[in-house]
Coordinates of C-alpha atoms in Angstrom, one line a residue:
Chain A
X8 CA -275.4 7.7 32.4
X9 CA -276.6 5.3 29.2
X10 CA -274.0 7.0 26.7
X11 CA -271.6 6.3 29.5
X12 CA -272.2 2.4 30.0
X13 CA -272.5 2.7 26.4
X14 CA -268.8 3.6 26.2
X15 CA -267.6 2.0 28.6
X16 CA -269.1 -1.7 26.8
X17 CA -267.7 -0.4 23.9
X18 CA -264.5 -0.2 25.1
X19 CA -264.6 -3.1 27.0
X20 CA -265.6 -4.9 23.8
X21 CA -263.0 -4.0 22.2
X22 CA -260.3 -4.7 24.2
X23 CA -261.8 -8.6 25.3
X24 CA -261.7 -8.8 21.2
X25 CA -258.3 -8.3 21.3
X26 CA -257.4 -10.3 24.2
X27 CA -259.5 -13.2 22.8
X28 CA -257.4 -13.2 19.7
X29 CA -254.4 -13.4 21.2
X30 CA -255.6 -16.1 24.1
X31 CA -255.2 -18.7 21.5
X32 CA -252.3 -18.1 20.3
X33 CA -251.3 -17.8 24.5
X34 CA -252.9 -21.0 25.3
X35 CA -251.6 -23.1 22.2
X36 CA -248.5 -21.8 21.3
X37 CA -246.7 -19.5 24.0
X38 CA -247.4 -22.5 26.8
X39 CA -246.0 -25.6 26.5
X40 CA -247.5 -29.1 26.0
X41 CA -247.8 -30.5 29.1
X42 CA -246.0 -33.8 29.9
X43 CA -248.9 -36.0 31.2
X44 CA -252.0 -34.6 29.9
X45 CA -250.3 -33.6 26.6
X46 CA -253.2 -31.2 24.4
X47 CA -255.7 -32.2 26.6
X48 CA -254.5 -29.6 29.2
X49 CA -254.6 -27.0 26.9
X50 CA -259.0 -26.6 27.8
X51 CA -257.6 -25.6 31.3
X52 CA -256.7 -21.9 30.0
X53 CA -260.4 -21.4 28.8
X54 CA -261.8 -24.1 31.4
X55 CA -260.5 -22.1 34.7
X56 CA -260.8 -18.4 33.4
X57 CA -264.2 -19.2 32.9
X58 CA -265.0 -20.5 36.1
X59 CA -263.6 -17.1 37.8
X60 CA -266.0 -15.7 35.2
X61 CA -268.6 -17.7 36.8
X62 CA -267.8 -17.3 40.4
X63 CA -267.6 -13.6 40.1
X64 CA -271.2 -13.7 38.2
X65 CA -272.7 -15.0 41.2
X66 CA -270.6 -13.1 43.5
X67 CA -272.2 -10.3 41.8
X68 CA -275.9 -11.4 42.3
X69 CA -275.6 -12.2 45.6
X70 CA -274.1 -8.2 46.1
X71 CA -276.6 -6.8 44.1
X72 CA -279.8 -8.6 45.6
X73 CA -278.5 -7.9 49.1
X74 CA -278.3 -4.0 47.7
X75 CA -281.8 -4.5 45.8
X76 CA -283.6 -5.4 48.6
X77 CA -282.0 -2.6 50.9
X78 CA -282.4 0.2 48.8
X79 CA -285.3 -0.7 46.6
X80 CA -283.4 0.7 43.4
X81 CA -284.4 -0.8 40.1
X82 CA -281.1 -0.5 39.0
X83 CA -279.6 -2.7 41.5
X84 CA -281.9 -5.9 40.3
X85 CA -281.2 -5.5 36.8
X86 CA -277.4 -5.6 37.8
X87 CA -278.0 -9.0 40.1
X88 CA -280.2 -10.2 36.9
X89 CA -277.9 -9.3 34.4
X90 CA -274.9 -10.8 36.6
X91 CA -277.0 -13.9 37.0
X92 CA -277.4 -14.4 33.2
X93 CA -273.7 -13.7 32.2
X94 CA -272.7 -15.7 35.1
X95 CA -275.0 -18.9 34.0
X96 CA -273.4 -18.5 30.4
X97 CA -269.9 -18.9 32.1
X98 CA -271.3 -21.9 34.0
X99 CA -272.6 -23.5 31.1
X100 CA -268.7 -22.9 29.2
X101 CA -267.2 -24.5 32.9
X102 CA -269.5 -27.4 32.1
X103 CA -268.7 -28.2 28.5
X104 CA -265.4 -27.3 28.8
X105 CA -265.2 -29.5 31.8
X106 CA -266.7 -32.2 30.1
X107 CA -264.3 -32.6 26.9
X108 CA -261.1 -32.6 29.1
X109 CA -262.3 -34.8 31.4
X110 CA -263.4 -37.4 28.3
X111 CA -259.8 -38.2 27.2
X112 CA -258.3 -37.7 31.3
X113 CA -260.8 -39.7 33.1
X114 CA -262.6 -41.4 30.6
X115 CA -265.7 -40.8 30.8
X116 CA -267.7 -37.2 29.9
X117 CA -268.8 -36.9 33.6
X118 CA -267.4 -37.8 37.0
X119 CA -268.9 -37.2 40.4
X120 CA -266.3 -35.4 41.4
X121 CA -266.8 -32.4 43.6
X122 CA -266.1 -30.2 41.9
X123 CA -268.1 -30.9 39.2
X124 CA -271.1 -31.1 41.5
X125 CA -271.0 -28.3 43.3
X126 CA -270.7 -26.3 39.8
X127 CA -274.0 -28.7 38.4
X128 CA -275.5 -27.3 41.7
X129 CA -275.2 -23.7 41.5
X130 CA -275.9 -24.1 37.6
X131 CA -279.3 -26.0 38.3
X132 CA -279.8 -22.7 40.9
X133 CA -279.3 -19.8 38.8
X134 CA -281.5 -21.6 36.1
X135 CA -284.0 -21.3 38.4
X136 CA -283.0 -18.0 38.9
X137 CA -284.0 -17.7 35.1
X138 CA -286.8 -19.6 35.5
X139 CA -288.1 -17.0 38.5
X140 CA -287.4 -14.2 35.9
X141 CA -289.4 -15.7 33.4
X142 CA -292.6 -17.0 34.9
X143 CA -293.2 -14.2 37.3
X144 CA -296.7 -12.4 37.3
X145 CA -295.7 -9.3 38.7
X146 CA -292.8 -7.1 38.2
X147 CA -291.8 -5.8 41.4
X148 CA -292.7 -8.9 43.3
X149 CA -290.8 -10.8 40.7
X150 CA -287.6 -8.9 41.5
X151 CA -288.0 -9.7 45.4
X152 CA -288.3 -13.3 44.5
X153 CA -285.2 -13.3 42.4
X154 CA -283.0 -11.2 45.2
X155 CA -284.6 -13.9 47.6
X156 CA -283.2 -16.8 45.9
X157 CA -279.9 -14.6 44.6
X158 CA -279.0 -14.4 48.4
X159 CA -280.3 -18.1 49.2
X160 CA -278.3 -19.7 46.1
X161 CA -275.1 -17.4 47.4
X162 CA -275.1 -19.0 50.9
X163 CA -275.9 -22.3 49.7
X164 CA -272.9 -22.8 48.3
X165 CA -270.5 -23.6 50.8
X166 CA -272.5 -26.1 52.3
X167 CA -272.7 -27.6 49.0
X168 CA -269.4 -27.8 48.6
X169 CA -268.4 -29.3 51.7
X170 CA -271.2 -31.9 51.5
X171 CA -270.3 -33.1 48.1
X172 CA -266.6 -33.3 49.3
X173 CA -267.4 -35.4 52.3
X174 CA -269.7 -37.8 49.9
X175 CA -267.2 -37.9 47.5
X176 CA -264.3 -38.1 50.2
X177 CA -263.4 -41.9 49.5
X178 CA -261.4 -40.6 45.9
X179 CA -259.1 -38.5 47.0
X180 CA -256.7 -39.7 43.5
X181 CA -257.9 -37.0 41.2
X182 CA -255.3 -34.6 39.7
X183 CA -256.1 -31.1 39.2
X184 CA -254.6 -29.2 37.1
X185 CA -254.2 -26.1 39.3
X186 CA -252.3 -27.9 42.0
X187 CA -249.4 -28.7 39.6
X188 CA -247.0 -26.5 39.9
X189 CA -246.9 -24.0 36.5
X190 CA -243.9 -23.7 34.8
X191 CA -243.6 -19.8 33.7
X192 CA -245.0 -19.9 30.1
X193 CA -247.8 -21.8 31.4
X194 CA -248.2 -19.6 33.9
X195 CA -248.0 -16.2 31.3
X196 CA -250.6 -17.8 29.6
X197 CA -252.8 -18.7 32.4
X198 CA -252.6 -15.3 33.7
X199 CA -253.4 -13.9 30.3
X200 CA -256.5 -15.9 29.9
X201 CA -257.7 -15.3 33.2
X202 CA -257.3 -11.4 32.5
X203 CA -259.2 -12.1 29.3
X204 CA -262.1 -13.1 30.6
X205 CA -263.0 -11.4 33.1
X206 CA -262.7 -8.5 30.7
X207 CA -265.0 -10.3 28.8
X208 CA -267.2 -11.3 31.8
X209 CA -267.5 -7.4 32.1
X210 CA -267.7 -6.4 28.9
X211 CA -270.9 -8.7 28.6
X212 CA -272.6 -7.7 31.6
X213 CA -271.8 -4.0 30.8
X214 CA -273.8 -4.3 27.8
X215 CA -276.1 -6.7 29.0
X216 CA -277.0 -4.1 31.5
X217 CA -277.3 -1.4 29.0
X218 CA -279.4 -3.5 27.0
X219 CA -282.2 -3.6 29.6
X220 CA -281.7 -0.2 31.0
X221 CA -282.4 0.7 27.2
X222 CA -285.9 -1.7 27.6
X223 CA -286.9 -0.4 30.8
X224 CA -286.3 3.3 29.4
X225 CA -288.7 2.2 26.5
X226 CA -290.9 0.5 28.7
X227 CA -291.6 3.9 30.4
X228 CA -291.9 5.8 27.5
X229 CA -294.7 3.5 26.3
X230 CA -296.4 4.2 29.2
X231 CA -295.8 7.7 29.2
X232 CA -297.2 7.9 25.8
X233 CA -300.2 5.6 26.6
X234 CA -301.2 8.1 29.6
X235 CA -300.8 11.2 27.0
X236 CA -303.1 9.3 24.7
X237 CA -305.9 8.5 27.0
X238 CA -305.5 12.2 28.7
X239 CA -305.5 13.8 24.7
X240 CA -308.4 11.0 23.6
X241 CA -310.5 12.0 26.6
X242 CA -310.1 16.1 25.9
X243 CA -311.5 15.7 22.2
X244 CA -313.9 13.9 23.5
X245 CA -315.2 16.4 25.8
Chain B
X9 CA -299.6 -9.9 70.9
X10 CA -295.7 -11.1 71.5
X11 CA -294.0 -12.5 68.3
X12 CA -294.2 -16.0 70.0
X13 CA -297.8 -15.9 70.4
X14 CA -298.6 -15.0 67.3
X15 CA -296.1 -18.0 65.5
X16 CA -298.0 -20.4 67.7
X17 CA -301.3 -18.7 67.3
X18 CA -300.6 -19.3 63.0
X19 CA -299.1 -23.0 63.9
X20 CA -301.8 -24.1 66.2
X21 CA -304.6 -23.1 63.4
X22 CA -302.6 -24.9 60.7
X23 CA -302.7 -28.0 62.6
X24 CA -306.6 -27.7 64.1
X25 CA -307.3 -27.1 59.9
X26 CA -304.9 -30.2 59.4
X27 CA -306.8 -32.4 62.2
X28 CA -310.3 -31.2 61.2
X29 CA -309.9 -32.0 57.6
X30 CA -307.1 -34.2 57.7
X31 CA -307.1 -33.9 53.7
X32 CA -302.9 -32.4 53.4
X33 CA -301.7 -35.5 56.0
X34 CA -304.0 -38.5 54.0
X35 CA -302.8 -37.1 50.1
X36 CA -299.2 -37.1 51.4
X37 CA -298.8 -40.3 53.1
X38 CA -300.9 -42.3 50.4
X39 CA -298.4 -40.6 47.8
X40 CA -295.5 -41.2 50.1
X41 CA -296.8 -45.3 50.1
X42 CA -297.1 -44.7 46.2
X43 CA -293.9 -43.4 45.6
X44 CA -292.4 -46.0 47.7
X45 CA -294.2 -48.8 46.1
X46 CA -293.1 -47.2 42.5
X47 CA -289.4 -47.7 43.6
X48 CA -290.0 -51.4 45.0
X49 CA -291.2 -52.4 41.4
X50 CA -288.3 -49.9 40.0
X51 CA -285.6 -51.9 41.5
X52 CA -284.9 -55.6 41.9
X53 CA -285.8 -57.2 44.6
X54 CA -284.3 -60.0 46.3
X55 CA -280.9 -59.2 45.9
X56 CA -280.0 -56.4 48.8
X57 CA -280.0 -53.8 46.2
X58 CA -283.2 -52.6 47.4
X59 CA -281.9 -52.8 50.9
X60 CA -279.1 -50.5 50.1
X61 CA -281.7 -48.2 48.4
X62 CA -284.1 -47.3 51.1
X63 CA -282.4 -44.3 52.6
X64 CA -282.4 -42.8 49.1
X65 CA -286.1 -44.2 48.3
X66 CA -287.4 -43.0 52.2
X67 CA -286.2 -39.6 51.4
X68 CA -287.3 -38.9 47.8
X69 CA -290.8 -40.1 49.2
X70 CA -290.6 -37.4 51.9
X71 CA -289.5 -34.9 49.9
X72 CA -291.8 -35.2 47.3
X73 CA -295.2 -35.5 49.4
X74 CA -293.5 -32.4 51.6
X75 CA -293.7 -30.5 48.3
X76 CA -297.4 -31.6 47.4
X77 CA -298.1 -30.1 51.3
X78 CA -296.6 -27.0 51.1
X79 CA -298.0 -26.1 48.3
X80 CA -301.5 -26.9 49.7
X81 CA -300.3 -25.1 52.9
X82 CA -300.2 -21.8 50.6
X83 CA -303.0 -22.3 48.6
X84 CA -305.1 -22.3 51.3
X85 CA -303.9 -19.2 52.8
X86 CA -304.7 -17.7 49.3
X87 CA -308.5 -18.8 49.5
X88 CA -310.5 -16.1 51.2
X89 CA -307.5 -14.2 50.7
X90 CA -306.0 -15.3 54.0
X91 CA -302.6 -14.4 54.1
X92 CA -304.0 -10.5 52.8
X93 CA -306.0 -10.7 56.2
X94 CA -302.8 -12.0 58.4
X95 CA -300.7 -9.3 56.7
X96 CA -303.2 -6.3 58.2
X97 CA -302.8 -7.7 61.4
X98 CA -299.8 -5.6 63.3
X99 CA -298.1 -9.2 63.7
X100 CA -294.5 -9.9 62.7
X101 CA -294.4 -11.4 59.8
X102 CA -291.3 -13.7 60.6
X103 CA -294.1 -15.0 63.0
X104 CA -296.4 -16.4 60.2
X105 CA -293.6 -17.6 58.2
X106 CA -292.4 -19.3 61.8
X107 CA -295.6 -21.0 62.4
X108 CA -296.2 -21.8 58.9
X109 CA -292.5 -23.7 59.1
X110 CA -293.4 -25.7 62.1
X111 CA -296.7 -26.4 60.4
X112 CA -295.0 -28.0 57.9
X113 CA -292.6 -29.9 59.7
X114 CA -294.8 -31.1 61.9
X115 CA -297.0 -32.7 59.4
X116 CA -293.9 -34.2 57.8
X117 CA -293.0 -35.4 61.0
X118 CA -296.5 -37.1 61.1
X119 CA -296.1 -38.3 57.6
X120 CA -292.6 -39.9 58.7
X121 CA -293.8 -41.9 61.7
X122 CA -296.8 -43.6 59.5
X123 CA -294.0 -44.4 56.6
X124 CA -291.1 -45.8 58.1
X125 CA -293.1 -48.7 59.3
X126 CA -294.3 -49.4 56.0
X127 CA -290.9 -48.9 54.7
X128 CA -289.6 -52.0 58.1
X129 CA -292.1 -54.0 56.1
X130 CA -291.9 -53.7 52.5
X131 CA -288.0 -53.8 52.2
X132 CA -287.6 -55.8 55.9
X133 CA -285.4 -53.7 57.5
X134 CA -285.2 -53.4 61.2
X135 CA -286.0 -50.1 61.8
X136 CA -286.9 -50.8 65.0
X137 CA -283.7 -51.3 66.8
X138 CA -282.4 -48.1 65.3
X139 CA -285.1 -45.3 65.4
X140 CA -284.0 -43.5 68.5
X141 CA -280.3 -43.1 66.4
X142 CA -282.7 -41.9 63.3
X143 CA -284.8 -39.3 65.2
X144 CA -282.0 -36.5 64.9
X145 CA -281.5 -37.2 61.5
X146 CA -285.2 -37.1 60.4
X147 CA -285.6 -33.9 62.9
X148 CA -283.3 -32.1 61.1
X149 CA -283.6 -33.1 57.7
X150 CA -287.4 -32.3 58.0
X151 CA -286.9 -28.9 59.6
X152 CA -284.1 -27.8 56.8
X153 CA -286.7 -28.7 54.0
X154 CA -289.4 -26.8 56.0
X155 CA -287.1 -24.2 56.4
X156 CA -286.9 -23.4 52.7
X157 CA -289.9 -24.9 51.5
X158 CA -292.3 -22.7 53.2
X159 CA -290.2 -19.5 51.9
X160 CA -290.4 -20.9 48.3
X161 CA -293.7 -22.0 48.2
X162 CA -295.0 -18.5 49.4
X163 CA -293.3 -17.4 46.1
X164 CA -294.0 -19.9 44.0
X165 CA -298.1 -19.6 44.5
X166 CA -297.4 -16.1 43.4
X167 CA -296.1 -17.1 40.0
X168 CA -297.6 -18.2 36.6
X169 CA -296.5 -21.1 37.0
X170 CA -297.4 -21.7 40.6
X171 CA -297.1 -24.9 42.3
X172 CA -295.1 -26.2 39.4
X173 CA -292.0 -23.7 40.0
X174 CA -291.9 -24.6 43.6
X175 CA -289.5 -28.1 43.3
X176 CA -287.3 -26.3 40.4
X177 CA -286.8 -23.6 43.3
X178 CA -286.4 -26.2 46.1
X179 CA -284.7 -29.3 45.3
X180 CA -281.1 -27.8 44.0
X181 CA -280.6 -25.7 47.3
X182 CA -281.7 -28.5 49.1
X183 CA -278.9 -31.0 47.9
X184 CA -276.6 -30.5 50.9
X185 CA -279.6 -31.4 53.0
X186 CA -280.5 -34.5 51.2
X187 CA -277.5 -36.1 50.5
X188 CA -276.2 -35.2 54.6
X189 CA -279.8 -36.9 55.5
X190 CA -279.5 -39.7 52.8
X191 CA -275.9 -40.5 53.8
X192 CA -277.1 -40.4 57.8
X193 CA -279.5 -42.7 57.3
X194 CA -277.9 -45.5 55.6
X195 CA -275.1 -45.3 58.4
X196 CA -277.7 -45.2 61.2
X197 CA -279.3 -48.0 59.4
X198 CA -275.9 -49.9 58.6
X199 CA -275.8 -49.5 62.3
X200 CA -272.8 -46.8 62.9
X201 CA -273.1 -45.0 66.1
X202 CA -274.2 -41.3 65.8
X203 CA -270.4 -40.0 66.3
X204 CA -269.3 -41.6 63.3
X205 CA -271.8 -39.6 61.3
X206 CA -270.8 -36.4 63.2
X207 CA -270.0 -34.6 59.9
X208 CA -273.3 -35.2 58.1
X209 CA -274.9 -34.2 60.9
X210 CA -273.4 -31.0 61.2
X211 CA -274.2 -30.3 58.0
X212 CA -277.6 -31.3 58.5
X213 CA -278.2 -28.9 61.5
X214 CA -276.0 -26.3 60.0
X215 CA -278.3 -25.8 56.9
X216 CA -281.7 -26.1 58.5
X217 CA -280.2 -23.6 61.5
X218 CA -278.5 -21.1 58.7
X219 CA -282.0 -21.2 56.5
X220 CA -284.1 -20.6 59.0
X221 CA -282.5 -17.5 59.9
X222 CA -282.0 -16.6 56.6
X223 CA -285.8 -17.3 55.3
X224 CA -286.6 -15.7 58.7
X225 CA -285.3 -12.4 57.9
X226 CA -286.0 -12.9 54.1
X227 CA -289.9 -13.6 54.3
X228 CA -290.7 -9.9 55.1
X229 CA -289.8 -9.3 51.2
X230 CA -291.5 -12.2 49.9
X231 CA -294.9 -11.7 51.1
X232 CA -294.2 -7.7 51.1
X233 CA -297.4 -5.6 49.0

């Protein structure tokens, strides 16, 4: 099964490192310059792709801790982890990326908009998340906590969502881009990008996931090798 | 023992604990009255600002005293190994984490009754006229932070970082919560009638109804050996 993931990362790789050489060249020359927003719109082919990146990254956790807690498989929490981590990084990319478009369209660097405060939201959650991973005591309980708050996190977000839109409801004038109509080549290049990255999104967690199956593997090992120690130290002893 | 009995059985020793030593209920107002205070000298008086503020200033006082109780409700349980002793019992767990909620609440009921009169008098607001509008408000914006609190803070105690972890857990799943109770309460206070602040109050009762159940069912794995 390792040499499998293995492959199928590298492959993955690969092909994401292919597709993120040609995005550019997709986003800034295929599409055209939009009329209003001129180069600013361009951020909205890495901008979007990365939030479906993102959403699917949580999606993922919220599957996989469901399924953790179920079955009891350690391979099930390493996926909700690992889908947590790549997920944040995606969040983190929505944010900045967020941020410099919205400078020169709005500007300022940050709105309260609704969007952007639901995606602040689940970011500040799935650092916790991290933070859960990090400071926990003892493994196993550790990755009950973390499916706990997976799940939790999951469900909380459509009430954030429709709380922030009903406390932002008084500005309804804000344009977004994906409710403008695409012309074709902005559409080609949308779609492109959005393939892109979520073959990136799973080429990531592919390897992510090898990454600590590899460390758990080693983990075990250790302690294999600590037992035959102890067992071989005791025998010359005797 | 019914699963009933046994959530009141773990609520009614909370309080009884609570009323003997009355030591969770006296740290929590007097850093409710602090936190207050903090914010009067924050802000600028005089000029309405602080008026407009007090929603936002009454909440952030509850919620942070609820988070200094629940992690004394946990800790205690950990003395004596407590909550070891609950868990040998045949009782549900939902039960303990069912008393343990109402526990809570109810002391931050308590807690909420001593500070809104302080809060009438140090930014002179009639509160008075409109408490009977705030009581579903405060009822449900205490019971969703119970709710969740008492799930997270029977994690938190169990991490290195203990009671330190527990409002970097709480606080960003409870923003629906606080900004439906914060928003209710400056329109109850602005004087709105309730049906005007139907939609924040659906929100209100549909996260602590939807985290209850979902701590409910999910406290079996926290507290799980």
């Amino acid at each position: 099964m390792p040499s499998n993931l293995r492959q199928w990362s590298l492959a993955l790789g690969v092909l994401s490192l292919i597709g993120m050489l040609i995005a550019p060249y997709m986003a800034l020359v295929h599409a055209d310059v939009e009329s209003q927003m001129l180069l600013a719109q361009k951020i909205f082919y890495f901008h979007v792709p990365s939030a479906y990146g993102m959403y699917l990254g949580f999606f993922l956790t919220f599957v996989f801790s469901i399924l953790y807690l179920w079955k009891k498989e350690k391979r099930h929490d390493i996926w909700a982890s690992c889908a947590a981590e790549v997920g944040l990084l995606f969040c983190t990319v929505v944010l900045i990326t967020g941020c410099i478009w919205a400078k020169p369209i709005w500007g300022a660097w940050w709105v309260w908009d609704p969007q952007l405060t639901l995606v602040l939201v689940m970011w500040l959650i799935f650092v916790a998340y991290r933070m859960l991973h990090n400071y926990s005591e003892d493994p196993l309980s550790s990755a009950r906590f973390r499916a706990v708050l997976g799940i939790i996190g999951f469900l909380d977000a459509p009430l954030i969502h429709l709380s922030v839109r009903l406390w932002r409801g008084q500005h309804p004038n804000v344009v977004r881009a994906e409710r403008i109509g695409l012309p074709p080549d902005m559409l080609q290049a949308f779609l492109f990008c959005s393939i892109v990255f979520i073959i990136l999104f799973t080429a990531i967690l592919i390897k992510r996931v090898s990454v600590e199956k590899s460390r758990d593997e080693l983990e075990s090992l250790k302690a294999y090798v600590r037992d035959r120690r102890t067992i071989l130290g005791s025998a010359v002893q005797n | 023992m019914s699963f009933l009995n046994a959530a009141m059985a773990v609520l009614w020793k909370d309080l009884r604990t609570e009323l003997r030593t009355k030591e969770r209920l006296s740290t929590m107002c007097f850093f409710a009255l602090l936190v207050v205070l903090i914010f009067n000298f924050a802000f600028e008086s005089g000029n309405g600002s602080l008026q407009s503020a007090a929603p936002g200033i009454f909440w952030v006082a509850v919620l942070f005293s609820g988070l200094m109780g629940l992690t004394r409700s946990f800790n205690q349980e950990r003395e004596n190994d407590a909550l070891m002793g609950f868990l040998l019992t045949p009782a549900d767990r939902g039960a303990f984490y069912l008393g343990k909620t109402a526990a809570n609440a109810i002391t931050m009921a308590v807690m909420e009754i001593l500070l809104l009169p302080l809060l009438a008098i140090f930014f002179n607001i009639p509160i008075a006229e409109h408490i009977l509008r705030l009581i579903p408000v405060c009822f449900f914006g205490t019971l969703g932070f119970a709710a969740v609190g008492t799930l997270f803070a029977a994690m938190s105690i169990n991490t290195r970082l203990q009671e330190a972890l527990l409002p970097m857990l709480t606080l960003p799943i409870l923003v629906p919560s606080i900004l439906a109770a914060v928003e209710a309460t400056s329109g109850v206070l602005a004087g709105e009638p309730l049906a005007d602040l139907a939609q924040w109050l659906r929100i209100l009762v549909a996260f602590s109804l939807l985290f209850l159940a979902a701590c409910l069912l999910l406290f079996d794995y926290v507290v799980e050996e």
